Short mmCIF file of C-alpha atoms and ligand atoms in Angstrom, two decimals:
data_model
loop_
_atom_site.label_atom_id
_atom_site.label_comp_id
_atom_site.label_asym_id
_atom_site.label_seq_id
_atom_site.Cartn_x
_atom_site.Cartn_y
_atom_site.Cartn_z
CA MET A 1 218.70 267.73 131.05
CA GLN A 2 221.77 267.27 133.15
CA ILE A 3 222.48 268.18 136.63
CA LEU A 4 225.42 269.64 138.59
CA ARG A 5 225.31 268.51 142.33
CA ASN A 6 226.98 268.90 145.52
CA ALA A 7 228.07 272.56 144.60
CA ARG A 8 228.37 275.75 146.75
CA ILE A 9 226.72 278.31 144.66
CA ALA A 10 227.18 282.12 144.78
CA GLY A 11 225.06 284.31 142.51
CA VAL A 12 221.74 282.83 142.87
CA GLY A 13 219.26 285.32 141.44
CA GLY A 14 222.04 287.98 141.51
CA GLY A 15 222.94 288.03 145.11
CA VAL A 16 226.25 286.69 146.10
CA SER A 17 226.26 287.33 149.77
CA GLY A 18 224.10 284.10 150.41
CA LEU A 19 226.02 281.10 149.49
CA LEU A 20 224.01 277.95 148.85
CA ASN A 21 225.70 274.87 150.09
CA GLY A 22 225.19 271.33 149.03
CA ALA A 23 223.11 272.66 146.02
CA SER A 24 222.25 271.61 142.59
CA ILE A 25 221.79 273.23 139.13
CA ALA A 26 219.65 271.57 136.52
CA ILE A 27 220.40 272.45 132.94
CA GLU A 28 218.35 272.00 129.79
CA ASP A 29 218.87 273.27 126.24
CA GLY A 30 221.82 275.54 127.39
CA ARG A 31 219.68 277.26 129.97
CA ILE A 32 219.39 276.71 133.75
CA ALA A 33 216.06 274.97 134.55
CA TRP A 34 216.26 274.68 138.31
CA VAL A 35 218.61 275.78 141.14
CA GLY A 36 218.31 274.67 144.85
CA LEU A 37 219.36 272.32 147.59
CA ASP A 38 220.42 268.81 146.44
CA ALA A 39 217.63 267.32 148.64
CA ASP A 40 215.02 269.35 146.94
CA LEU A 41 215.73 268.25 143.46
CA PRO A 42 212.43 267.78 141.76
CA ALA A 43 211.70 264.00 141.31
CA ALA A 44 211.15 264.63 137.47
CA HIS A 45 214.97 265.46 137.10
CA SER A 46 216.20 262.51 139.37
CA ASP A 47 217.44 260.30 136.51
CA ALA A 48 219.23 262.93 134.40
CA PRO A 49 222.88 262.46 133.98
CA THR A 50 224.56 263.93 137.18
CA ARG A 51 228.02 265.53 137.78
CA ASP A 52 229.29 265.63 141.38
CA LEU A 53 231.12 268.98 141.90
CA GLU A 54 232.54 267.83 145.21
CA GLY A 55 231.69 270.97 147.14
CA ARG A 56 233.45 273.34 144.55
CA LEU A 57 232.34 277.03 144.36
CA VAL A 58 230.04 277.85 141.26
CA THR A 59 229.51 281.42 140.25
CA PRO A 60 227.87 282.70 136.98
CA GLY A 61 230.47 282.78 134.02
CA LEU A 62 232.28 286.09 134.36
CA ILE A 63 231.61 288.83 131.96
CA ASP A 64 234.27 291.27 130.74
CA CYS A 65 231.96 294.27 129.81
CA HIS A 66 234.70 296.69 128.46
CA THR A 67 237.55 295.51 126.18
CA HIS A 68 239.59 296.83 123.18
CA ILE A 69 240.87 293.32 122.73
CA VAL A 70 241.15 293.39 118.78
CA HIS A 71 243.99 295.43 117.76
CA GLY A 72 247.46 295.40 116.04
CA GLY A 73 250.69 296.19 117.66
CA ASP A 74 251.84 296.96 121.08
CA ARG A 75 252.73 300.05 123.07
CA ALA A 76 255.85 298.91 125.13
CA GLY A 77 257.81 301.80 123.85
CA GLU A 78 255.26 304.29 125.12
CA PHE A 79 255.29 302.45 128.50
CA GLU A 80 258.81 303.20 128.61
CA MET A 81 258.31 306.89 127.69
CA ARG A 82 255.80 307.09 130.44
CA LEU A 83 258.22 305.58 133.03
CA GLU A 84 260.66 308.38 131.97
CA GLY A 85 257.91 311.05 132.87
CA ALA A 86 255.94 311.68 129.65
CA SER A 87 252.11 311.92 130.40
CA TYR A 88 249.50 309.86 128.46
CA GLU A 89 248.02 313.05 126.93
CA GLU A 90 251.38 314.34 125.86
CA ILE A 91 252.14 311.00 124.17
CA ALA A 92 248.80 310.86 122.59
CA ARG A 93 248.98 314.41 121.08
CA SER A 94 252.38 313.86 119.75
CA GLY A 95 250.97 311.28 117.38
CA HIS A 96 251.86 308.12 119.38
CA GLY A 97 249.37 306.81 121.80
CA ILE A 98 245.92 305.72 120.12
CA LEU A 99 247.28 306.78 116.74
CA SER A 100 250.31 304.33 116.78
CA THR A 101 247.73 301.43 117.58
CA VAL A 102 245.59 302.67 114.70
CA ARG A 103 248.61 302.43 112.27
CA SER A 104 249.23 298.78 113.36
CA THR A 105 245.62 297.91 113.14
CA ARG A 106 245.23 299.39 109.65
CA GLU A 107 248.02 297.37 108.35
CA ALA A 108 246.55 294.03 109.75
CA ASP A 109 244.20 291.98 107.80
CA GLU A 110 241.34 290.11 109.33
CA GLU A 111 243.36 286.90 109.88
CA LYS A 112 246.23 288.77 111.45
CA LEU A 113 243.95 290.68 113.80
CA LEU A 114 242.15 287.38 114.78
CA ALA A 115 245.47 285.71 115.54
CA LEU A 116 246.69 288.60 117.64
CA ALA A 117 243.38 288.70 119.72
CA LEU A 118 242.86 285.04 120.30
CA PRO A 119 245.74 284.49 122.98
CA ARG A 120 244.40 287.42 124.80
CA VAL A 121 240.84 286.08 124.55
CA ASP A 122 242.11 282.74 125.76
CA ALA A 123 243.63 284.34 128.76
CA LEU A 124 240.32 285.49 129.86
CA ILE A 125 238.49 282.43 129.15
CA ALA A 126 241.01 280.65 131.13
CA GLU A 127 239.74 282.54 133.94
CA GLY A 128 236.15 281.62 133.58
CA VAL A 129 234.91 284.47 131.21
CA THR A 130 231.84 283.37 129.22
CA THR A 131 230.84 286.80 127.88
CA LEU A 132 233.16 289.39 126.33
CA GLU A 133 232.47 292.96 124.98
CA ILE A 134 234.83 294.09 122.06
CA LYS A 135 235.00 297.58 120.71
CA SER A 136 236.21 298.95 117.54
CA GLY A 137 238.19 302.26 117.80
CA TYR A 138 241.63 301.38 116.43
CA GLY A 139 240.58 301.73 112.51
CA LEU A 140 239.23 305.26 112.50
CA ASP A 141 238.30 304.73 108.90
CA VAL A 142 235.00 302.87 107.93
CA ALA A 143 236.70 299.83 106.49
CA SER A 144 239.16 299.34 109.29
CA GLU A 145 236.37 299.94 111.92
CA ILE A 146 234.21 297.37 110.27
CA ARG A 147 237.20 294.94 110.07
CA MET A 148 237.67 295.17 113.79
CA LEU A 149 234.11 294.08 114.30
CA ARG A 150 234.07 291.41 112.14
CA VAL A 151 237.01 289.99 113.74
CA ALA A 152 235.10 290.56 117.12
CA ARG A 153 232.11 288.34 115.71
CA ARG A 154 234.64 285.81 114.55
CA ILE A 155 236.03 285.22 117.86
CA GLY A 156 232.63 284.54 119.07
CA LYS A 157 232.42 281.65 116.39
CA VAL A 158 235.80 280.20 116.90
CA ARG A 159 235.93 280.19 120.70
CA ARG A 160 233.30 279.17 123.40
CA VAL A 161 232.56 282.69 124.40
CA HIS A 162 229.67 285.14 123.83
CA VAL A 163 230.91 288.26 121.98
CA VAL A 164 229.09 291.68 122.23
CA THR A 165 230.26 294.31 119.83
CA THR A 166 230.63 298.15 120.30
CA TRP A 167 231.05 300.66 117.64
CA LEU A 168 233.83 303.27 118.86
CA ALA A 169 234.80 305.13 115.80
CA ALA A 170 234.57 308.39 117.89
CA HIS A 171 237.73 307.26 119.91
CA ALA A 172 240.40 309.55 118.35
CA LEU A 173 240.72 311.95 115.41
CA PRO A 174 242.85 310.31 112.65
CA ALA A 175 245.66 312.52 111.01
CA GLU A 176 243.71 312.79 107.76
CA TYR A 177 240.89 314.52 109.37
CA ARG A 178 242.96 316.80 111.76
CA GLU A 179 241.43 319.82 109.96
CA ASP A 180 237.97 318.53 109.69
CA ARG A 181 236.36 317.18 113.00
CA VAL A 182 232.82 317.70 111.62
CA GLY A 183 233.71 315.64 108.46
CA TYR A 184 235.21 312.86 110.60
CA ILE A 185 231.99 312.49 112.75
CA ARG A 186 229.80 312.65 109.79
CA GLU A 187 231.81 310.52 107.20
CA VAL A 188 233.22 307.92 109.65
CA ALA A 189 231.52 307.83 112.95
CA ILE A 190 228.14 308.12 111.75
CA ALA A 191 228.21 306.79 107.97
CA GLY A 192 230.43 303.90 109.07
CA MET A 193 228.02 303.16 111.88
CA GLU A 194 225.16 303.00 109.56
CA ARG A 195 227.20 300.61 107.39
CA ALA A 196 228.26 298.37 110.09
CA HIS A 197 224.74 298.25 111.61
CA ALA A 198 223.54 297.25 108.24
CA GLU A 199 225.81 294.31 108.31
CA GLY A 200 224.54 293.32 111.96
CA LEU A 201 228.05 294.18 113.32
CA ILE A 202 227.05 296.56 116.16
CA ASP A 203 225.52 295.78 119.52
CA ALA A 204 225.99 299.34 121.13
CA VAL A 205 227.70 302.55 120.42
CA ASP A 206 230.45 304.07 122.47
CA GLY A 207 232.66 307.32 122.37
CA PHE A 208 235.60 308.82 124.24
CA CYS A 209 234.65 312.18 125.58
CA GLU A 210 237.93 313.83 126.64
CA GLY A 211 239.98 316.87 125.84
CA MET A 212 242.28 314.76 123.77
CA ALA A 213 239.38 312.91 121.72
CA PHE A 214 235.79 314.28 121.23
CA THR A 215 233.57 316.95 123.02
CA ARG A 216 230.26 316.12 124.54
CA ASP A 217 228.49 317.75 121.66
CA GLU A 218 230.52 315.84 118.92
CA ILE A 219 229.55 312.57 120.72
CA ALA A 220 225.90 313.65 121.17
CA THR A 221 225.60 313.73 117.32
CA VAL A 222 226.75 310.31 117.19
CA PHE A 223 224.56 308.99 119.93
CA ASP A 224 221.36 310.72 118.53
CA ARG A 225 221.79 308.81 115.23
CA ALA A 226 222.71 305.55 117.06
CA ILE A 227 219.46 305.94 118.96
CA MET A 228 217.40 306.67 115.84
CA LEU A 229 218.85 303.46 114.60
CA GLY A 230 217.69 301.59 117.72
CA LEU A 231 221.40 301.05 119.16
CA PRO A 232 221.93 301.52 122.84
CA VAL A 233 224.83 303.86 123.82
CA LYS A 234 227.68 303.92 126.33
CA LEU A 235 230.62 306.33 127.01
CA HIS A 236 234.23 306.49 128.07
CA ALA A 237 233.86 309.77 130.28
CA GLU A 238 235.38 311.65 133.19
CA GLN A 239 238.59 309.51 132.76
CA LEU A 240 241.07 312.54 132.71
CA SER A 241 238.72 315.39 133.38
CA ASP A 242 235.21 316.25 134.08
CA LEU A 243 233.51 317.39 130.82
CA GLY A 244 230.01 316.43 131.73
CA GLY A 245 230.06 313.43 129.39
CA ALA A 246 228.31 311.12 131.89
CA ALA A 247 225.42 313.25 132.23
CA MET A 248 225.15 313.72 128.38
CA ALA A 249 225.19 310.05 128.06
CA ALA A 250 222.84 309.26 130.87
CA ARG A 251 220.24 311.59 129.50
CA ARG A 252 220.40 309.41 126.48
CA GLY A 253 219.66 306.09 128.53
CA ALA A 254 223.31 305.09 128.43
CA LEU A 255 223.67 301.43 129.35
CA SER A 256 226.85 302.34 131.15
CA VAL A 257 229.49 305.11 131.53
CA ASP A 258 233.00 303.95 131.99
CA HIS A 259 236.19 305.18 133.81
CA LEU A 260 234.71 307.97 135.79
CA GLU A 261 237.69 308.83 138.13
CA TYR A 262 236.76 312.59 137.52
CA LEU A 263 232.82 312.09 137.71
CA GLY A 264 231.15 314.99 139.85
CA ALA A 265 227.79 315.02 141.66
CA ASP A 266 225.64 316.05 138.56
CA GLY A 267 227.04 313.13 136.74
CA ILE A 268 226.22 310.74 139.60
CA ALA A 269 222.71 312.08 139.96
CA ALA A 270 222.18 311.74 136.17
CA MET A 271 223.33 308.15 136.09
CA ALA A 272 221.17 307.31 139.16
CA ALA A 273 218.11 308.76 137.32
CA SER A 274 218.82 306.79 134.09
CA GLY A 275 219.97 303.49 135.86
CA SER A 276 223.28 303.65 133.65
CA VAL A 277 225.97 301.14 135.18
CA ALA A 278 229.25 302.77 136.45
CA VAL A 279 231.95 300.46 134.75
CA LEU A 280 235.11 301.03 136.74
CA LEU A 281 238.42 300.20 134.83
CA PRO A 282 241.10 299.76 137.50
CA GLY A 283 243.71 298.55 135.04
CA ALA A 284 243.80 301.92 133.40
CA PHE A 285 243.74 303.52 136.65
CA TYR A 286 246.75 301.53 137.72
CA THR A 287 248.78 301.83 134.30
CA LEU A 288 248.39 305.64 134.40
CA ARG A 289 249.24 305.70 138.09
CA GLU A 290 246.22 307.82 138.41
CA THR A 291 245.81 309.22 141.96
CA LYS A 292 242.21 310.48 141.67
CA HIS A 293 239.66 307.54 142.64
CA PRO A 294 236.41 307.04 141.07
CA PRO A 295 233.80 308.07 143.47
CA VAL A 296 232.99 304.67 144.79
CA GLU A 297 231.28 305.61 147.85
CA ALA A 298 228.91 308.32 146.46
CA LEU A 299 227.98 305.87 143.46
CA ARG A 300 227.04 303.28 146.23
CA THR A 301 224.88 305.91 148.08
CA ALA A 302 223.14 307.01 145.02
CA GLY A 303 222.37 303.60 144.01
CA VAL A 304 224.25 303.33 140.85
CA ALA A 305 225.33 299.74 139.98
CA ILE A 306 229.10 299.36 139.66
CA ALA A 307 230.81 296.94 137.25
CA LEU A 308 234.58 296.14 136.68
CA ALA A 309 236.31 295.30 133.31
CA THR A 310 239.79 294.96 132.11
CA ASP A 311 239.67 297.73 129.46
CA CYS A 312 242.04 295.32 127.77
CA ASN A 313 243.85 297.71 125.51
CA PRO A 314 247.71 298.31 124.41
CA GLY A 315 247.95 301.57 125.85
CA THR A 316 246.43 302.22 129.03
CA SER A 317 245.31 298.78 130.13
CA PRO A 318 247.54 295.79 128.76
CA LEU A 319 245.51 293.61 131.19
CA THR A 320 243.99 290.21 130.23
CA SER A 321 243.03 289.15 133.65
CA ILE A 322 239.54 289.49 134.93
CA LEU A 323 240.65 288.08 138.32
CA LEU A 324 243.37 290.73 138.81
CA THR A 325 240.77 293.35 137.81
CA MET A 326 238.59 292.19 140.57
CA ASN A 327 241.71 292.29 143.10
CA MET A 328 242.42 295.79 141.77
CA GLY A 329 238.62 296.75 142.42
CA ALA A 330 238.89 295.63 145.99
CA THR A 331 242.51 296.84 146.84
CA LEU A 332 242.63 300.30 144.87
CA PHE A 333 238.90 301.11 144.94
CA ARG A 334 238.05 299.69 148.25
CA MET A 335 235.16 297.54 146.76
CA THR A 336 234.00 294.57 148.91
CA PRO A 337 234.77 291.18 147.45
CA ALA A 338 230.97 290.53 147.01
CA GLU A 339 230.86 293.85 145.13
CA CYS A 340 233.67 292.67 143.01
CA LEU A 341 231.83 289.49 142.09
CA ARG A 342 228.67 291.26 141.28
CA ALA A 343 230.89 293.72 139.08
CA VAL A 344 231.98 290.93 136.90
CA THR A 345 228.57 289.09 136.79
CA CYS A 346 225.11 290.44 137.03
CA ASN A 347 226.32 294.26 137.06
CA ALA A 348 228.53 293.61 134.01
CA ALA A 349 225.53 291.97 132.28
CA ARG A 350 223.43 294.99 132.98
CA ALA A 351 226.16 297.23 131.58
CA LEU A 352 225.75 295.18 128.21
CA GLY A 353 221.93 295.39 128.37
CA LEU A 354 221.66 291.59 128.95
CA ALA A 355 219.09 290.36 131.46
CA ASP A 356 219.68 286.71 130.65
CA ARG A 357 223.16 286.05 132.36
CA GLY A 358 225.36 286.94 135.11
CA VAL A 359 223.04 285.18 137.59
CA ILE A 360 222.35 281.64 138.57
CA SER A 361 218.58 281.49 138.23
CA PRO A 362 216.01 279.62 135.90
CA GLY A 363 215.87 281.02 132.31
CA ALA A 364 219.52 282.40 132.39
CA HIS A 365 222.09 281.05 130.09
CA ALA A 366 223.90 278.10 131.73
CA ASP A 367 227.26 279.81 131.49
CA LEU A 368 229.09 278.87 134.86
CA ALA A 369 232.46 279.17 136.40
CA ILE A 370 233.57 276.16 138.69
CA TRP A 371 236.31 277.03 141.26
CA ASP A 372 238.63 275.15 143.32
CA ILE A 373 237.82 277.44 146.35
CA ARG A 374 235.46 277.61 149.07
CA HIS A 375 234.52 281.30 149.43
CA PRO A 376 233.79 283.80 146.66
CA ALA A 377 236.01 286.46 148.52
CA GLU A 378 239.10 284.31 147.33
CA LEU A 379 238.47 285.45 143.79
CA SER A 380 239.37 289.05 144.62
CA TYR A 381 241.87 288.16 147.46
CA ARG A 382 244.40 286.29 145.55
CA ILE A 383 246.99 288.02 143.16
CA GLY A 384 247.96 286.18 140.12
CA PHE A 385 246.48 282.87 140.96
CA ASN A 386 243.81 281.15 138.91
CA PRO A 387 241.75 278.65 140.81
CA LEU A 388 239.49 277.99 137.86
CA HIS A 389 238.26 274.13 137.71
CA ALA A 390 236.13 274.32 134.71
CA ARG A 391 233.77 276.32 132.77
CA VAL A 392 230.12 275.47 131.66
CA PHE A 393 229.14 277.34 128.41
CA GLY A 394 225.74 277.05 126.94
CA GLY A 395 225.22 274.08 129.19
CA ARG A 396 228.39 272.39 128.08
CA TYR A 397 231.02 271.40 130.55
CA VAL A 398 234.29 272.46 129.16
N1 DI6 B 1 240.26 305.06 127.28
C1 DI6 B 1 240.99 303.93 127.36
O1 DI6 B 1 241.39 303.49 128.47
C2 DI6 B 1 241.26 303.20 125.97
N2 DI6 B 1 240.63 304.21 125.27
C3 DI6 B 1 239.93 305.06 125.89
O2 DI6 B 1 239.29 305.86 125.45
C4 DI6 B 1 242.81 303.68 125.79
C5 DI6 B 1 243.13 303.83 124.44
C6 DI6 B 1 244.60 303.72 124.16
O3 DI6 B 1 245.42 304.54 124.61
O4 DI6 B 1 245.04 303.06 123.23
FE1 FE B 2 238.32 301.66 127.13
#
């Protein structure tokens, strides 16, 4: 048992509007055992080792619920092409784009991919991230997709961060299957998923539903097999056009549907009915200089929970700052600072199907971020400033 006292706590029980001042958190065996006012600390805990937080703000450890952080290479050249006027789809269809990252990722062995990913992971950890989702999707053959997820699992062993893995073989069609889409879905997306699942490498299954990627029906085939294996699904949908992907995923109980700039009323209604979280990715919106906004107000009205994530990837969102992501959620998407905090704590946990984190309440993982600020709004208000004082990971102060 250990006590953190004299804290200002946001995120008690998932609510962040009510700040608890002069408060304590009791931690035991890596979990939160008690939270409340200093004065109300149960006598049974009173001789436990205590750390005075001197009035600092404490939030749940932050959760980045959508990343492609494991990959080879970079796409600075493509960035320059886009600045000269080429569109993301034109670049992708001409064999650059995602497929150029696939070439670099296939060339890199496990050690190399790990070494390339760790500095990006460390940047997130330095901003209070304690849970991180990592997708495959730049291998596009069974061995390379599996290698990406092995690296993802290793990150969770060599760093103090929980890693949640996602199988995203249905991300792009590799050149060797250009004439055989059905074969790719069957031999790589589905057969690879079965193999990776047998190795315990998959926590959820994703797809990219878009004109330049896969159709709703192609992804539905992968999802239906995933569900038979007991794996939850989520989807990249309605990023560049409305193909009805969100509704297809919601009908399959998707944990989340992500991007959503082009989401329409039917998709919103389907997500509200299924309880799928809307994961908004302002880094991709910003990088692509998208002008169509995700329907934040309609999602709110429908009661759809909103999360924010970096989408850290070398093409459309070379972003390794969860704090800047929160700032973009507020400034670009007009989310309130309280919504931005929920978007990277309790709602991000929900997007990963995890009920045991993202809140400061008894039974939750003792994963916390301690900040040198007074009000949680400062987390989304500042641009490029990191006020993290310390993290608590699994009950350990680091
Ligand atoms: N949407 C994205 O934002 C990433 N993947 C996806 O489906 C970007 C992929 C890339 O361009 O490398
Ligand atoms: Fe993505």
